[in-house]
Short mmCIF file of C-alpha atoms in Angstrom, two decimals:
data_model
loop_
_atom_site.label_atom_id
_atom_site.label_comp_id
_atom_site.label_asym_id
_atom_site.label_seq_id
_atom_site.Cartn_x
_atom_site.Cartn_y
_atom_site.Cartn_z
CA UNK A 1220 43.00 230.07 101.07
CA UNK A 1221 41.03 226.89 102.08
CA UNK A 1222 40.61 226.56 105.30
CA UNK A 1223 37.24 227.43 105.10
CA UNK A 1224 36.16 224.67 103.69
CA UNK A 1225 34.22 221.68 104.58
CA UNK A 1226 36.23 219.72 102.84
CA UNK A 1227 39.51 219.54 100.79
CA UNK A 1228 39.78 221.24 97.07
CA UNK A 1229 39.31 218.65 94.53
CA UNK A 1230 41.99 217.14 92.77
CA UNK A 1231 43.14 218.07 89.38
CA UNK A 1232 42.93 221.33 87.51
CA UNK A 1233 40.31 223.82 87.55
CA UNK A 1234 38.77 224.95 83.75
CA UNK A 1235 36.53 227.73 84.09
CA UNK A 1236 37.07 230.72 86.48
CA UNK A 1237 34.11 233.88 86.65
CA UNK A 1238 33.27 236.74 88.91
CA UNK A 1239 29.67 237.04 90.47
CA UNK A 1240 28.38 240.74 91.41
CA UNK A 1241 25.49 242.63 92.64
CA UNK A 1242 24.41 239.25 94.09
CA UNK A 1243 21.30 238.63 96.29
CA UNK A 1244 20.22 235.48 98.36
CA UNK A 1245 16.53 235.05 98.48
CA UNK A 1246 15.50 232.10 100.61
CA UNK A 1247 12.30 230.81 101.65
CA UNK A 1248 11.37 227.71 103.79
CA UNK A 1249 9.40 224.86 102.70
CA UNK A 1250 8.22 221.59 104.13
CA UNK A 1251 10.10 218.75 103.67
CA UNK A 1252 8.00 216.49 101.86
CA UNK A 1253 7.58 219.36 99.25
CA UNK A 1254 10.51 219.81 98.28
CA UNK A 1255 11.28 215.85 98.31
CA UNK A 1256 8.99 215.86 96.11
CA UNK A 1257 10.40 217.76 93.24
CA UNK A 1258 14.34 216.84 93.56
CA UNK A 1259 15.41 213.23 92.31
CA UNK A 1260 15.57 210.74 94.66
CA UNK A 1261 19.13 209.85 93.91
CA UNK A 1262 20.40 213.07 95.69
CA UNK A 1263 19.40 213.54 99.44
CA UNK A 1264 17.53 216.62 100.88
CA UNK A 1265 19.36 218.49 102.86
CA UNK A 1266 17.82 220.20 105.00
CA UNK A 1267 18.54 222.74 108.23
CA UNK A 1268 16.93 222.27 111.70
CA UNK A 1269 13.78 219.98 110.11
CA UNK A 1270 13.42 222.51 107.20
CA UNK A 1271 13.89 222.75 103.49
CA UNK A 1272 14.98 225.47 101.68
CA UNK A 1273 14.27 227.03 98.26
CA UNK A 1274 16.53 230.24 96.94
CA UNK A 1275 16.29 232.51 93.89
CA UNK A 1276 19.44 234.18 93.03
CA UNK A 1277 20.05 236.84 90.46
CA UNK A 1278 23.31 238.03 89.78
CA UNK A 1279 25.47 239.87 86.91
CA UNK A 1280 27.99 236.98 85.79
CA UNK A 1281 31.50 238.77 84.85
CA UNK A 1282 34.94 237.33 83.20
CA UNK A 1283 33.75 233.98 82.30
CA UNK A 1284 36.76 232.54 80.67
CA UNK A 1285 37.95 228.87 80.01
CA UNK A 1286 41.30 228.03 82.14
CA UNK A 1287 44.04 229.96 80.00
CA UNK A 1288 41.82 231.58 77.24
CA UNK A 1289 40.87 235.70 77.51
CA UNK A 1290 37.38 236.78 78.52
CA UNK A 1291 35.23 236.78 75.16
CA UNK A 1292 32.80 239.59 75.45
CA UNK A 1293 29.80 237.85 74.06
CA UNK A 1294 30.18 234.99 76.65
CA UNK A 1295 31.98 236.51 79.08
CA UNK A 1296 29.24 239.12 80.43
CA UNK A 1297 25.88 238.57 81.09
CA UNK A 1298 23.03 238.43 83.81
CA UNK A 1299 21.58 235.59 85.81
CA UNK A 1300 19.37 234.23 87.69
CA UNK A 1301 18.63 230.80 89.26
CA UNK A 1302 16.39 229.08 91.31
CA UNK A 1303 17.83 226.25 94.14
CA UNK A 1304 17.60 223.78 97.05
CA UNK A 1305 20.18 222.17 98.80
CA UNK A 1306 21.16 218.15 98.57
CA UNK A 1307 23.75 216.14 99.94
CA UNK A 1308 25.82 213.05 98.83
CA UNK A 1309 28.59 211.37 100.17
CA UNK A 1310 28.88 213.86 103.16
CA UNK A 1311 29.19 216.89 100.76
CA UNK A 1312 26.56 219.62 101.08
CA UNK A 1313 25.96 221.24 97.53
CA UNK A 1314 23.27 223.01 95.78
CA UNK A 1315 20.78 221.23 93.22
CA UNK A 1316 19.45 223.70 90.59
CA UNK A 1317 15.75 223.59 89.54
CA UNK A 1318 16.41 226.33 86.68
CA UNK A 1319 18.91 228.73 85.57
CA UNK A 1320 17.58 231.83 83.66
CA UNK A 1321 20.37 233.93 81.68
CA UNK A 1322 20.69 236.85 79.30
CA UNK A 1323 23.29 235.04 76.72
CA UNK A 1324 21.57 232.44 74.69
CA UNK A 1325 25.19 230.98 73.31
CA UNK A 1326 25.96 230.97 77.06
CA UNK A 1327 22.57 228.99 77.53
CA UNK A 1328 23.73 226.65 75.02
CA UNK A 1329 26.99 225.63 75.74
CA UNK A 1330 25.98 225.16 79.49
CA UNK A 1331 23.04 222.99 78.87
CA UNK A 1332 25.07 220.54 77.23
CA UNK A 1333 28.53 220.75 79.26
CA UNK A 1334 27.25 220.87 82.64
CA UNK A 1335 23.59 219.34 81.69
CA UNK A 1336 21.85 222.00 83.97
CA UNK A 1337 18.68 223.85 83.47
CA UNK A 1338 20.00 226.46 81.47
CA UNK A 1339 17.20 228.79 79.96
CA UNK A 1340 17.24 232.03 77.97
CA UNK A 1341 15.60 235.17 79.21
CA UNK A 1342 15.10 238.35 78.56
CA UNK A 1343 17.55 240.03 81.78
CA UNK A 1344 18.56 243.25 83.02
CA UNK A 1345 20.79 244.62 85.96
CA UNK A 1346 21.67 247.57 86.89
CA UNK A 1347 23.10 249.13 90.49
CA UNK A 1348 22.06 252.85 91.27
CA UNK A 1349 23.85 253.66 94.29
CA UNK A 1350 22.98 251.01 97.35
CA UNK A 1351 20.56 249.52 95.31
CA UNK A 1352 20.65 246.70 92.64
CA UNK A 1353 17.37 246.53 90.16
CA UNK A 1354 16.88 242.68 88.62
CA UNK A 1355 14.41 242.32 85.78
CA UNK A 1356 14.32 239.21 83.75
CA UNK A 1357 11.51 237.38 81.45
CA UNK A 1358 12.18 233.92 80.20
CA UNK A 1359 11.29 233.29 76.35
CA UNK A 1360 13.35 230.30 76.10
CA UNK A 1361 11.50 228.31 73.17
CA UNK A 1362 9.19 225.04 74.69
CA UNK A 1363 9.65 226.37 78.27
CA UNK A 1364 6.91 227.57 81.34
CA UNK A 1365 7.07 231.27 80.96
CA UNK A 1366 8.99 232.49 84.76
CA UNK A 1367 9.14 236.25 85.43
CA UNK A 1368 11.21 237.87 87.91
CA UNK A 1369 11.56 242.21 89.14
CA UNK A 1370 12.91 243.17 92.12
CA UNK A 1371 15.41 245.57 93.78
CA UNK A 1372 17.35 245.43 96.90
CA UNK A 1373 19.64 246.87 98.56
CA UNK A 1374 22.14 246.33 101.44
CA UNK A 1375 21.56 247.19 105.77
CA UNK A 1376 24.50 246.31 107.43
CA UNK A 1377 28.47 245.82 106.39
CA UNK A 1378 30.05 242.79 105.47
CA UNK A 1379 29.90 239.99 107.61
CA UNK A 1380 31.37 236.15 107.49
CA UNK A 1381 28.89 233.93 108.68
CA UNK A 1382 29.39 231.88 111.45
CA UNK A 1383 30.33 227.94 111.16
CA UNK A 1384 26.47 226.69 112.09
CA UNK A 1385 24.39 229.62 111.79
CA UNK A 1386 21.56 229.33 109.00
CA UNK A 1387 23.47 231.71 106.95
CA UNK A 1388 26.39 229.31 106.62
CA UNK A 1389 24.39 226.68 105.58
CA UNK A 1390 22.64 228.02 103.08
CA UNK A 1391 25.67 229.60 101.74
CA UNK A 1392 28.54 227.95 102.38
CA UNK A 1393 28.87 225.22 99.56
CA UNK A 1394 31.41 224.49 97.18
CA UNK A 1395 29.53 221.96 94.69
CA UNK A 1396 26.54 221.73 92.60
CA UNK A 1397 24.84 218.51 91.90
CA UNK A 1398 23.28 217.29 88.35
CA UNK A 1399 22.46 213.76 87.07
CA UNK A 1400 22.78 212.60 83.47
CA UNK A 1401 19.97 211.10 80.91
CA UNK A 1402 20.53 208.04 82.85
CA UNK A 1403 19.82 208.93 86.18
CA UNK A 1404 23.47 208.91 87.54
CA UNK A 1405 24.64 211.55 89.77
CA UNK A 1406 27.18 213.88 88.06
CA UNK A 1407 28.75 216.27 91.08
CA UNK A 1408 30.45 220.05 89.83
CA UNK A 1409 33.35 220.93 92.38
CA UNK A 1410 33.94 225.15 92.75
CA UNK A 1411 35.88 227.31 95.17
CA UNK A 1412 35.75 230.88 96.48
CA UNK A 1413 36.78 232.68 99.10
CA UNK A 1414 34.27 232.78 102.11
CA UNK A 1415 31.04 235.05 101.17
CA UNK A 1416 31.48 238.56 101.82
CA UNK A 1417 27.61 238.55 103.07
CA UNK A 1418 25.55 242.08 103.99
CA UNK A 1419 22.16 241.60 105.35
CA UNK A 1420 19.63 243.04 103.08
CA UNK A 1421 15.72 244.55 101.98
CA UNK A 1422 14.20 243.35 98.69
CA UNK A 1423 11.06 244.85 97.20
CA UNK A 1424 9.98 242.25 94.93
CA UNK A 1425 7.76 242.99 92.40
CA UNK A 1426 7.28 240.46 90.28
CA UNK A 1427 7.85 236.29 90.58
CA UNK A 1428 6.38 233.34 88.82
CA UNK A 1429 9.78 231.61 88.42
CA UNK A 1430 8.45 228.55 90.76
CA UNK A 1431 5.09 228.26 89.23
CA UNK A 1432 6.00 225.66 86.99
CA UNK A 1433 7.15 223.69 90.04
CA UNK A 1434 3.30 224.00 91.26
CA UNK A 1435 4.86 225.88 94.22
CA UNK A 1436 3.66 229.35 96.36
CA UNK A 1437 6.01 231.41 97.72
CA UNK A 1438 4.83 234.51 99.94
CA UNK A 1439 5.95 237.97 98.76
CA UNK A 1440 8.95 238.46 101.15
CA UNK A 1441 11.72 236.06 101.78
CA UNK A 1442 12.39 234.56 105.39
CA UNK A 1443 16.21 235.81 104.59
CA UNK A 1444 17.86 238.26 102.63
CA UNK A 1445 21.47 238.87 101.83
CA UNK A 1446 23.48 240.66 99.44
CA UNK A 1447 27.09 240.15 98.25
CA UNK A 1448 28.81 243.36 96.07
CA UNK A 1449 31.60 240.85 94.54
CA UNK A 1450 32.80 237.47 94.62
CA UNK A 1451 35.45 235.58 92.27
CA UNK A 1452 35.09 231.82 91.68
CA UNK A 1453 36.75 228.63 89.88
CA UNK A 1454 35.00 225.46 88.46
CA UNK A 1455 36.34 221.94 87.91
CA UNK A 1456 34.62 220.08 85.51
CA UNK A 1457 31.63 217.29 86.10
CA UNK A 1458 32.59 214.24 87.45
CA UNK A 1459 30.49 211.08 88.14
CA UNK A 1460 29.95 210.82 92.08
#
């Protein structure tokens, strides 16, 4: 199914395919000249309704395999977290990543260098107990800012779609990530997935310096909150936009 989309599937084969659970969207608002600040000027801002918009997401990362290769359970299996704003080149919306935390440091390795993103190692657990989903993670990747994050939430409503327009679909609905290389060029990764399977949400959050070492405040409590039980996913590879 593709309908959804904003625009076709990429051509050529997909080569990684993974499952995302116990998922939360954590979004706060920002001003625009901010965020401008901190994202390369090569990719855009996007923004919604004159705002920018900064999200921490932890997750558990399932089934990570390689197009035609078994799940390896060392690899396959591990929490994340990561920490985002949203760009836009070429009339596709995607999602720029400031940092990824994650609880695999071969994982962590192998992603720094294929998909040149902010990969760092950390110290991660995640756990449901009923409803709710606890997140705990403390980097100690070597030579980077120290970035804490503890929370738990937990789901208030059933699943919803969210509606072509509404914040929620923005904020949600993209199917590419955006990267540049050591020379500045913009390097775009294509995904797909059905459309989120969103449930509005409560987080207690208990601990989070993970923007500090963007020189960034964020209040206690996200503007938005949503929570997703399960989601499967493919990747294409990076390609130069």
């Amino acid at each position: 199914m593709t309908a959804h989309r904003p625009y076709p599937l990429v051509t050529g084969p997909w080569i990684m395919r993974q499952t995302w659970s116990d998922l939360a969207f954590l979004h706060w608002s920002l001003p625009v000249e901010q965020m401008r600040a901190l994202v390369p000027a090569s990719l855009p801002l996007d923004t919604f309704e004159g705002e920018a918009w900064l999200g921490i997401v932890p997750f558990k990362m399932e089934y990570v395999s390689l197009r035609g290769c078994p799940n390896v359970p060392k690899l396959s299996f591990f929490p994340e977290l990561n920490v985002r704003t949203y760009v836009k080149v070429g009339g596709k919306p995607g999602v720029y990543f400031f940092s990824l935390d994650a609880g695999n440091p071969i994982a962590v390795s192998l992603a720094r260098r294929w998909f040149r993103l902010p990969y760092y190692h950390a110290d991660m657990a995640t756990h449901r107990d009923g409803n709710t989903v606890y997140y705990d993670s403390r980097r100690t990747h070597r030579g980077a800012p120290p970035a804490a994050f503890k929370a738990h939430c937990h789901a208030t409503s059933g699943v919803e779609i969210a509606a072509p327009g509404s914040l929620e679909h923005w904020l949600t609905e993209r199917y590419c990530l955006y990267t540049t290389d050591p020379h500045g060029a913009v390097l775009r990764g294509e995904i797909h997935h059905q459309q989120w399977p969103l449930q509005t949400g409560e987080v207690d959050i208990e601990a989070n310096t993970l923007v500090e070492p963007l020189g960034l405040t964020l209040s206690k409590q996200p503007r938005w909150c949503h929570v997703v039980h399960t989601i499967k996913m493919v990747a294409w590879n990076l390609r130069r936009v």
